[in-house]
Short mmCIF file of C-alpha atoms and ligand atoms in Angstrom, two decimals:
data_model
loop_
_atom_site.label_atom_id
_atom_site.label_comp_id
_atom_site.label_asym_id
_atom_site.label_seq_id
_atom_site.Cartn_x
_atom_site.Cartn_y
_atom_site.Cartn_z
CA MET A 1 0.08 0.07 -0.17
CA ASN A 2 1.54 3.42 -0.96
CA LYS A 3 1.73 6.29 1.46
CA ALA A 4 -0.92 8.18 0.04
CA ALA A 5 -3.31 4.77 0.84
CA ASP A 6 -2.27 4.47 4.31
CA ILE A 7 -2.37 8.39 5.46
CA CYS A 8 -6.13 8.41 4.12
CA LYS A 9 -7.08 4.59 5.88
CA HIS A 10 -6.69 6.92 9.64
CA THR A 11 -8.60 9.67 8.50
CA SER A 12 -11.20 9.34 5.40
CA SER A 13 -14.13 8.83 7.27
CA ASP A 14 -13.74 12.31 9.23
CA LEU A 15 -12.93 14.16 5.90
CA LEU A 16 -15.49 12.12 4.18
CA ASN A 17 -17.73 13.53 6.75
CA TRP A 18 -16.84 17.16 6.36
CA VAL A 19 -17.41 17.00 2.65
CA GLN A 20 -20.91 16.11 2.94
CA PRO A 21 -22.46 19.43 2.90
CA ILE A 22 -21.15 20.10 -0.59
CA ALA A 23 -24.51 18.14 -1.82
CA SER A 24 -27.06 20.39 -0.31
CA GLN A 25 -25.87 23.00 -3.07
CA GLN A 26 -26.51 20.53 -6.05
CA SER A 27 -29.72 22.53 -6.90
CA LEU A 28 -28.51 25.69 -6.30
CA ARG A 29 -24.98 24.97 -8.89
CA GLU A 30 -27.29 23.49 -11.21
CA GLU A 31 -29.20 26.81 -11.80
CA GLN A 32 -26.01 29.12 -11.49
CA LEU A 33 -24.79 26.92 -14.10
CA ILE A 34 -27.44 27.60 -16.65
CA GLU A 35 -27.57 31.20 -16.04
CA LEU A 36 -23.67 31.17 -16.93
CA VAL A 37 -23.92 29.13 -19.61
CA GLU A 38 -26.03 31.20 -21.54
CA ILE A 39 -23.52 34.03 -21.42
CA ASN A 40 -21.74 33.24 -24.49
CA SER A 41 -18.33 33.41 -23.75
CA SER A 42 -16.02 32.87 -26.79
CA SER A 43 -12.67 33.48 -26.70
CA LEU A 44 -13.12 36.43 -29.31
CA ASN A 45 -16.18 37.70 -26.94
CA PRO A 46 -14.06 39.80 -24.24
CA GLN A 47 -17.73 41.07 -22.91
CA GLY A 48 -19.12 38.56 -22.35
CA ILE A 49 -15.79 36.53 -21.03
CA ASN A 50 -15.83 39.57 -18.43
CA GLU A 51 -19.69 39.22 -17.90
CA VAL A 52 -18.58 35.51 -16.74
CA GLY A 53 -15.45 36.70 -14.92
CA GLU A 54 -17.46 39.35 -12.63
CA TRP A 55 -20.07 36.63 -11.78
CA PHE A 56 -17.11 34.58 -10.18
CA ALA A 57 -15.40 37.69 -8.67
CA ASN A 58 -18.66 38.30 -6.69
CA ALA A 59 -19.03 34.70 -6.15
CA PHE A 60 -15.35 34.54 -4.68
CA ASN A 61 -15.66 37.72 -2.75
CA LYS A 62 -17.58 35.67 -0.15
CA ILE A 63 -14.20 33.97 0.80
CA SER A 64 -11.29 35.73 -0.22
CA HIS A 65 -11.22 40.16 -0.93
CA ASP A 66 -7.96 39.50 -2.31
CA ILE A 67 -9.26 39.87 -6.02
CA GLU A 68 -7.51 41.50 -8.77
CA ARG A 69 -8.67 42.16 -12.52
CA ILE A 70 -5.92 42.27 -14.90
CA HIS A 71 -6.01 43.20 -18.77
CA LEU A 72 -4.10 41.36 -20.51
CA PRO A 73 -2.08 42.39 -23.73
CA PRO A 74 -3.83 41.29 -27.09
CA TRP A 75 -3.84 38.45 -29.00
CA GLU A 76 -1.58 39.36 -32.14
CA ARG A 77 -2.31 36.47 -34.52
CA VAL A 78 -1.81 36.40 -38.73
CA ASP A 79 -5.00 36.85 -40.53
CA PHE A 80 -5.48 35.23 -44.61
CA GLN A 81 -4.18 38.29 -45.97
CA GLY A 82 -0.84 38.00 -44.34
CA VAL A 83 -1.62 40.98 -41.77
CA VAL A 84 -0.61 40.71 -37.95
CA GLN A 85 -4.08 41.38 -36.38
CA GLN A 86 -4.55 42.04 -32.52
CA GLN A 87 -7.35 40.49 -30.89
CA THR A 88 -8.78 42.15 -27.38
CA LEU A 89 -9.31 39.37 -24.88
CA GLY A 90 -11.41 39.33 -21.88
CA ASP A 91 -9.69 40.35 -18.52
CA LEU A 92 -7.59 37.39 -16.02
CA TRP A 93 -8.64 37.36 -12.55
CA ARG A 94 -6.73 36.35 -9.80
CA ILE A 95 -7.68 35.52 -6.23
CA LYS A 96 -5.60 35.21 -3.37
CA LYS A 97 -6.03 33.72 0.35
CA ARG A 98 -3.35 33.46 3.05
CA PRO A 99 -0.01 33.75 0.59
CA HIS A 100 2.01 32.95 3.82
CA ALA A 101 0.56 30.03 4.84
CA LYS A 102 2.52 26.35 4.75
CA TYR A 103 1.20 24.92 1.64
CA GLN A 104 0.37 26.90 -1.59
CA ILE A 105 -2.08 25.51 -3.89
CA LEU A 106 -2.35 27.08 -7.06
CA LEU A 107 -6.48 26.44 -8.72
CA THR A 108 -7.05 27.08 -12.64
CA GLY A 109 -9.92 27.84 -15.13
CA HIS A 110 -10.64 29.10 -18.42
CA LEU A 111 -13.66 31.68 -18.65
CA ASP A 112 -13.65 30.88 -22.22
CA THR A 113 -15.63 28.38 -24.15
CA VAL A 114 -15.16 27.72 -27.90
CA PHE A 115 -18.64 28.56 -29.51
CA PRO A 116 -18.68 31.71 -31.29
CA LEU A 117 -21.59 34.40 -31.08
CA SER A 118 -22.86 33.72 -34.55
CA SER A 119 -23.38 29.93 -33.33
CA PRO A 120 -27.01 28.50 -32.85
CA PHE A 121 -25.42 26.83 -29.63
CA GLN A 122 -26.51 29.27 -26.59
CA LYS A 123 -28.91 27.62 -24.92
CA ALA A 124 -29.05 24.83 -22.23
CA ASN A 125 -31.30 22.14 -23.13
CA ARG A 126 -31.78 18.93 -20.01
CA LEU A 127 -31.48 15.35 -21.88
CA GLN A 128 -32.22 13.45 -18.64
CA ALA A 129 -32.35 14.73 -14.90
CA GLU A 130 -29.08 14.28 -15.09
CA CYS A 131 -27.44 15.42 -18.04
CA LEU A 132 -27.62 19.04 -19.03
CA ASN A 133 -26.53 20.00 -22.79
CA ALA A 134 -25.06 23.64 -22.62
CA PRO A 135 -22.19 25.27 -24.70
CA GLY A 136 -19.42 25.26 -22.01
CA ALA A 137 -21.44 23.14 -19.64
CA ALA A 138 -18.30 20.66 -19.15
CA ASP A 139 -15.72 23.19 -20.58
CA MET A 140 -15.22 24.31 -17.86
CA LYS A 141 -18.22 26.56 -16.24
CA GLY A 142 -18.99 23.60 -14.46
CA GLY A 143 -15.64 23.17 -13.55
CA LEU A 144 -15.59 26.64 -12.17
CA LEU A 145 -18.25 25.91 -9.99
CA VAL A 146 -16.91 22.86 -8.76
CA LEU A 147 -13.40 24.57 -8.24
CA LEU A 148 -15.75 27.47 -6.35
CA SER A 149 -17.33 24.80 -4.15
CA ALA A 150 -14.51 23.21 -3.26
CA LEU A 151 -13.03 26.33 -1.59
CA GLU A 152 -15.97 27.26 0.00
CA LEU A 153 -16.11 24.02 1.84
CA LEU A 154 -12.03 23.94 2.98
CA GLU A 155 -12.91 28.09 4.34
CA SER A 156 -15.70 26.51 6.33
CA THR A 157 -13.10 24.28 7.99
CA PRO A 158 -10.55 24.87 10.62
CA LEU A 159 -8.05 23.09 8.51
CA ALA A 160 -8.28 26.14 5.95
CA GLN A 161 -5.60 28.13 7.60
CA GLN A 162 -2.53 25.53 6.98
CA ILE A 163 -3.41 26.04 3.26
CA GLY A 164 -2.83 29.36 1.13
CA TRP A 165 -4.47 29.36 -2.85
CA THR A 166 -4.43 31.65 -5.84
CA VAL A 167 -7.10 31.06 -8.20
CA LEU A 168 -6.55 32.49 -11.95
CA LEU A 169 -9.30 32.30 -13.95
CA ASN A 170 -8.09 32.87 -17.48
CA PRO A 171 -9.86 34.19 -20.79
CA ASP A 172 -7.94 32.38 -23.34
CA GLU A 173 -7.00 29.13 -22.87
CA GLU A 174 -9.35 27.67 -25.74
CA ILE A 175 -6.98 29.58 -28.26
CA GLY A 176 -3.69 28.41 -26.35
CA SER A 177 -3.70 30.81 -23.46
CA PRO A 178 -1.36 32.99 -25.90
CA SER A 179 -1.64 36.25 -23.33
CA SER A 180 -2.31 34.63 -20.02
CA ALA A 181 0.80 32.63 -20.20
CA ALA A 182 3.18 34.38 -18.44
CA ILE A 183 1.15 34.93 -15.51
CA LEU A 184 0.01 31.12 -15.27
CA GLU A 185 3.88 30.47 -15.38
CA GLU A 186 5.03 32.89 -12.67
CA GLU A 187 2.18 32.07 -10.17
CA ALA A 188 3.28 28.51 -10.88
CA LYS A 189 7.15 29.35 -9.41
CA THR A 190 5.40 30.38 -6.31
CA HIS A 191 3.05 27.39 -5.64
CA ASP A 192 3.42 23.38 -4.49
CA LEU A 193 0.95 22.08 -6.49
CA GLY A 194 -2.09 22.93 -9.31
CA LEU A 195 -5.20 21.60 -10.00
CA ILE A 196 -7.28 22.70 -12.85
CA TYR A 197 -10.79 21.90 -13.81
CA GLU A 198 -10.85 20.90 -17.46
CA PRO A 199 -13.87 18.08 -17.75
CA ALA A 200 -12.91 14.61 -17.13
CA LEU A 201 -13.96 11.89 -19.32
CA PRO A 202 -17.71 10.46 -18.82
CA ASP A 203 -16.54 7.60 -16.60
CA GLY A 204 -14.46 10.64 -14.30
CA ASN A 205 -11.18 9.27 -15.47
CA LEU A 206 -8.30 11.81 -15.81
CA ALA A 207 -5.86 12.91 -18.47
CA GLY A 208 -2.21 12.09 -17.44
CA ALA A 209 0.96 12.70 -19.86
CA ARG A 210 0.12 15.32 -22.51
CA LYS A 211 1.60 15.99 -25.74
CA GLY A 212 2.97 19.50 -26.17
CA SER A 213 1.46 21.72 -28.83
CA GLY A 214 2.87 24.39 -31.41
CA ASN A 215 0.23 26.68 -33.77
CA PHE A 216 2.07 27.95 -36.73
CA THR A 217 0.87 30.04 -39.85
CA CYS A 218 2.65 30.28 -42.85
CA CYS A 219 2.48 33.15 -45.74
CA VAL A 220 4.07 32.21 -49.36
CA HIS A 221 4.36 35.25 -51.37
CA GLY A 222 4.40 34.54 -55.06
CA LYS A 223 3.41 36.82 -57.68
CA ALA A 224 0.33 37.86 -59.73
CA ALA A 225 0.03 37.95 -63.79
CA HIS A 226 -2.75 37.55 -66.12
CA ALA A 227 -3.55 33.69 -66.35
CA GLY A 228 -4.54 33.40 -69.65
CA ARG A 229 -2.32 36.00 -71.40
CA GLU A 230 1.31 35.96 -69.46
CA PRO A 231 1.39 33.36 -66.54
CA GLU A 232 4.94 33.11 -66.71
CA LEU A 233 5.60 36.62 -65.57
CA GLY A 234 3.27 34.91 -62.60
CA ARG A 235 4.82 33.16 -59.58
CA ASN A 236 1.82 30.96 -58.69
CA ALA A 237 1.25 30.86 -54.77
CA ILE A 238 -1.13 27.96 -54.42
CA ASN A 239 1.01 25.74 -56.22
CA LYS A 240 4.19 26.64 -54.08
CA ALA A 241 2.59 26.40 -50.74
CA ALA A 242 1.41 23.09 -51.83
CA GLU A 243 4.33 21.80 -52.07
CA LEU A 244 5.10 22.90 -48.88
CA ILE A 245 2.52 21.72 -47.02
CA LEU A 246 3.38 18.40 -48.75
CA GLU A 247 6.55 18.47 -47.56
CA LEU A 248 5.58 19.24 -44.01
CA ALA A 249 3.23 16.35 -44.17
CA GLN A 250 6.51 14.29 -44.55
CA LEU A 251 6.81 14.85 -40.05
CA ASN A 252 4.42 12.90 -39.24
CA ASN A 253 5.90 10.25 -37.11
CA ALA A 254 9.40 11.71 -38.23
CA ARG A 255 9.90 11.58 -34.39
CA PRO A 256 8.07 9.26 -31.77
CA GLY A 257 4.32 10.81 -31.37
CA LEU A 258 4.82 13.46 -33.80
CA THR A 259 2.52 14.79 -35.51
CA LEU A 260 1.19 17.53 -38.12
CA ASN A 261 -2.08 18.39 -39.20
CA THR A 262 -2.14 21.52 -41.76
CA GLY A 263 -5.80 22.83 -40.80
CA MET A 264 -7.08 26.09 -42.88
CA ILE A 265 -5.45 27.41 -46.19
CA ASN A 266 -6.91 30.28 -48.36
CA SER A 267 -5.61 32.15 -51.27
CA GLY A 268 -6.90 33.22 -54.58
CA GLU A 269 -9.22 35.61 -55.90
CA THR A 270 -10.63 33.79 -59.29
CA THR A 271 -9.22 31.41 -61.69
CA ASN A 272 -7.76 33.88 -64.49
CA LYS A 273 -5.04 35.74 -62.27
CA VAL A 274 -1.84 33.73 -60.90
CA PRO A 275 -2.43 33.74 -57.03
CA ASP A 276 0.32 35.77 -55.59
CA LEU A 277 -0.14 34.89 -52.02
CA ALA A 278 -1.09 31.55 -49.94
CA VAL A 279 -1.82 31.42 -46.55
CA PHE A 280 -1.81 28.34 -44.45
CA LYS A 281 -2.18 27.40 -40.55
CA PHE A 282 -1.10 24.26 -39.13
CA ASN A 283 -0.72 22.63 -35.99
CA ILE A 284 2.01 20.23 -34.71
CA ARG A 285 1.82 18.03 -31.35
CA ILE A 286 5.26 16.69 -29.48
CA GLU A 287 6.30 14.58 -26.81
CA THR A 288 9.43 15.82 -25.65
CA LYS A 289 11.13 19.47 -25.44
CA ASP A 290 13.51 18.27 -27.61
CA ASP A 291 11.01 17.57 -30.28
CA ALA A 292 9.84 21.17 -29.88
CA HIS A 293 13.53 21.68 -30.68
CA TRP A 294 13.91 20.04 -33.64
CA CYS A 295 10.93 20.83 -35.24
CA THR A 296 11.79 24.80 -35.15
CA GLN A 297 14.89 23.65 -36.35
CA HIS A 298 13.61 22.02 -39.30
CA LEU A 299 11.14 24.50 -40.57
CA GLU A 300 12.79 27.08 -40.64
CA THR A 301 15.28 25.45 -42.65
CA LEU A 302 12.80 24.25 -45.16
CA ILE A 303 11.00 27.87 -44.82
CA SER A 304 14.67 28.87 -46.23
CA GLN A 305 14.73 26.51 -48.93
CA TYR A 306 11.53 28.15 -49.97
CA ASN A 307 12.92 31.37 -49.94
CA GLU A 308 15.56 30.51 -52.80
CA HIS A 309 12.81 29.32 -55.28
CA ASP A 310 12.96 31.95 -57.92
CA GLY A 311 10.48 34.96 -57.25
CA TYR A 312 8.83 33.63 -54.16
CA LYS A 313 8.99 34.43 -50.31
CA ALA A 314 7.51 32.39 -47.58
CA GLU A 315 7.15 33.59 -44.22
CA LEU A 316 6.47 31.56 -40.70
CA HIS A 317 4.73 32.99 -38.14
CA GLY A 318 3.86 31.30 -34.47
CA GLY A 319 5.52 28.93 -32.18
CA PHE A 320 5.06 26.07 -29.40
CA GLY A 321 2.83 27.72 -26.87
CA ARG A 322 2.63 24.75 -25.08
CA MET A 323 5.32 21.56 -24.12
CA PRO A 324 4.92 18.45 -23.21
CA LYS A 325 3.31 16.93 -20.10
CA GLN A 326 5.50 14.59 -18.44
CA LEU A 327 4.26 12.41 -15.27
CA ASP A 328 7.93 12.32 -13.36
CA SER A 329 7.24 11.32 -9.80
CA GLN A 330 5.56 14.15 -7.83
CA HIS A 331 2.97 13.81 -10.71
CA LEU A 332 2.57 10.74 -10.03
CA ALA A 333 2.17 10.74 -6.03
CA LEU A 334 -0.37 13.45 -6.93
CA TYR A 335 -2.49 11.75 -9.00
CA SER A 336 -2.50 8.49 -6.58
CA LEU A 337 -3.17 10.84 -4.17
CA VAL A 338 -6.59 11.39 -6.38
CA GLN A 339 -7.26 8.10 -6.89
CA GLU A 340 -7.29 6.98 -3.31
CA TYR A 341 -9.74 9.67 -2.36
CA SER A 342 -12.02 9.17 -5.70
CA LYS A 343 -12.63 5.23 -4.18
CA GLN A 344 -13.61 6.79 -0.82
CA LEU A 345 -16.04 8.55 -2.86
CA ASN A 346 -16.85 4.93 -4.86
CA ARG A 347 -15.66 6.78 -7.86
CA PRO A 348 -12.83 5.01 -8.54
CA LEU A 349 -10.65 6.06 -11.51
CA THR A 350 -7.53 5.85 -13.55
CA TYR A 351 -5.53 8.52 -16.06
CA ALA A 352 -4.18 7.97 -19.76
CA ALA A 353 -2.22 9.91 -21.82
CA THR A 354 -3.85 12.28 -24.17
CA GLY A 355 -2.82 14.22 -27.17
CA GLY A 356 -4.82 17.16 -26.40
CA CYS A 357 -3.24 19.98 -24.15
CA CYS A 358 -4.30 22.17 -21.39
CA ASP A 359 -3.09 25.13 -18.94
CA GLY A 360 -1.94 22.10 -17.25
CA ASN A 361 0.89 21.84 -19.81
CA ASN A 362 2.26 25.39 -18.95
CA LEU A 363 2.16 24.70 -15.70
CA ALA A 364 4.08 21.34 -15.64
CA ALA A 365 6.65 23.01 -17.76
CA VAL A 366 8.02 25.44 -15.00
CA GLY A 367 7.80 22.33 -12.64
CA LEU A 368 4.70 22.54 -11.04
CA PRO A 369 3.01 19.28 -10.70
CA ASN A 370 -0.66 19.23 -11.77
CA VAL A 371 -3.46 17.34 -11.93
CA ASP A 372 -5.63 19.43 -14.87
CA THR A 373 -8.97 17.33 -15.34
CA LEU A 374 -10.67 18.13 -11.96
CA GLY A 375 -13.96 19.40 -13.26
CA VAL A 376 -17.41 17.57 -13.87
CA ARG A 377 -18.01 14.69 -15.84
CA GLY A 378 -18.93 14.96 -19.50
CA ASP A 379 -18.48 14.51 -23.21
CA PHE A 380 -18.34 15.55 -26.75
CA ILE A 381 -16.99 19.33 -25.59
CA HIS A 382 -16.36 21.94 -28.19
CA SER A 383 -19.17 20.28 -29.93
CA HIS A 384 -23.06 21.32 -29.69
CA ASN A 385 -23.52 17.78 -28.43
CA GLU A 386 -21.06 18.92 -25.09
CA TYR A 387 -23.00 17.84 -22.40
CA ILE A 388 -22.47 17.69 -18.50
CA GLN A 389 -23.57 14.90 -15.62
CA LEU A 390 -25.01 16.78 -13.17
CA PRO A 391 -24.17 15.01 -10.02
CA SER A 392 -20.60 15.54 -10.70
CA LEU A 393 -20.94 19.35 -9.84
CA THR A 394 -21.11 17.70 -6.30
CA ASP A 395 -18.92 14.81 -6.24
CA ARG A 396 -16.05 16.51 -8.16
CA ALA A 397 -16.26 19.05 -5.90
CA GLN A 398 -15.95 16.60 -2.58
CA LEU A 399 -12.88 14.91 -4.47
CA SER A 400 -11.41 18.60 -4.39
CA ALA A 401 -12.23 19.40 -1.25
CA LEU A 402 -10.87 16.11 -0.01
CA LEU A 403 -7.81 16.78 -1.58
CA LEU A 404 -6.98 20.00 0.17
CA LEU A 405 -8.46 19.01 3.46
CA HIS A 406 -5.67 16.29 2.96
CA ILE A 407 -2.87 18.69 2.42
CA ALA A 408 -4.15 20.75 5.33
CA GLN A 409 -3.71 18.09 7.44
CA HIS A 410 -1.30 15.60 6.11
CA GLY A 411 1.10 17.84 3.90
CA LEU A 412 1.57 17.24 0.40
CA PRO A 413 1.83 13.80 -1.47
CA PHE A 414 5.78 14.65 -2.17
CA LYS A 415 8.97 16.41 -0.72
CA GLN A 416 7.80 20.15 -0.73
CA SER A 417 10.79 21.29 -3.27
CA ARG A 418 9.31 25.17 -4.06
CA THR A 419 11.88 27.42 -4.53
CA GLY A 420 10.04 30.49 -5.99
CA GLY A 421 9.72 32.21 -2.35
CA ILE A 422 6.66 32.38 -0.72
CA LYS A 423 5.10 36.03 -1.71
ZN1 ZN B 501 -11.06 23.71 -21.61
#
């Protein structure tokens, strides 16, 4: 039996009793969830994101008065004309409690969803008594309510004095956290472990190791000409981009687990003109940090070769925003603790590696062990079939509250190694 299990054996019934009151809030949380999912908070809708952020700031105000609203720099992205655009984002919220306590826990969640204002999917629809189909219900407004419930419970107990916590609610996770990553990583350095409220799988299982991810935009410039009169004067950007895209596809599995997907392309106005610009976007997933370095060098070499082709110019924008999350011994100890308490809640779970990324990657990249799928159970996220299993609003909050109480009583599941200093 591992150390976590041994400790739980002596304290589980007390702690399990302590987290029971969370269940009495189930119907309130369901009402709140419906209210929240019907506020559109697409990553590109800062107004809606701020409305959701203000809702949570107001809710957290009952347990902490150290609440900061932070304006983020705009998200820079290259559009299909090859022009860098500045996208305004919603605000990030930072809420702190007891920054000098012995154990410092960082809890994060995102306010944005993938559903734009123009989407027909804006309302909640109850599928069965226990299932709600709604935009962002599982990913992750339900998770944010779980986070809130867990901290409210902790604050209602005397054990809270042992725990300091920081909540970060960011507005840009669904687009890769381009503007919040720096704050996530800065906070990670002053905390002992991270809890993130991305949705779990329908059976409650967690994501384990995660691949890293890079997003890139490539602009291939050619030369316009009349397609009938003097095509020889033109340089066809579509043809050149197609060659480059096929060369990039060769990177798939060039290293173990490496995948490259060209997902978007735009070019041309009419068939009787040689197109002078083609813009395409691709994503690369990697298993190790070394892969990022290798890919970056490989891409630079490839692009420079295309710049040597007569009359063409290729430009590459973007990079690896998220490094892989690999499960080291601290992560394994943390996951084992989560498993122990899940068992005690009669919801045993396991974890598996995934190609998907989240802010857990960012925290792990600066050395903060974290478990990143502590949110609600649900499925079909990022689609109009997204649903949440409503009872998980309670039992997942109980799970998180148990983790916090355990740490308050018995310490971290691994040796404290924080070097960033307590603020
Ligand atoms: Zn999410």
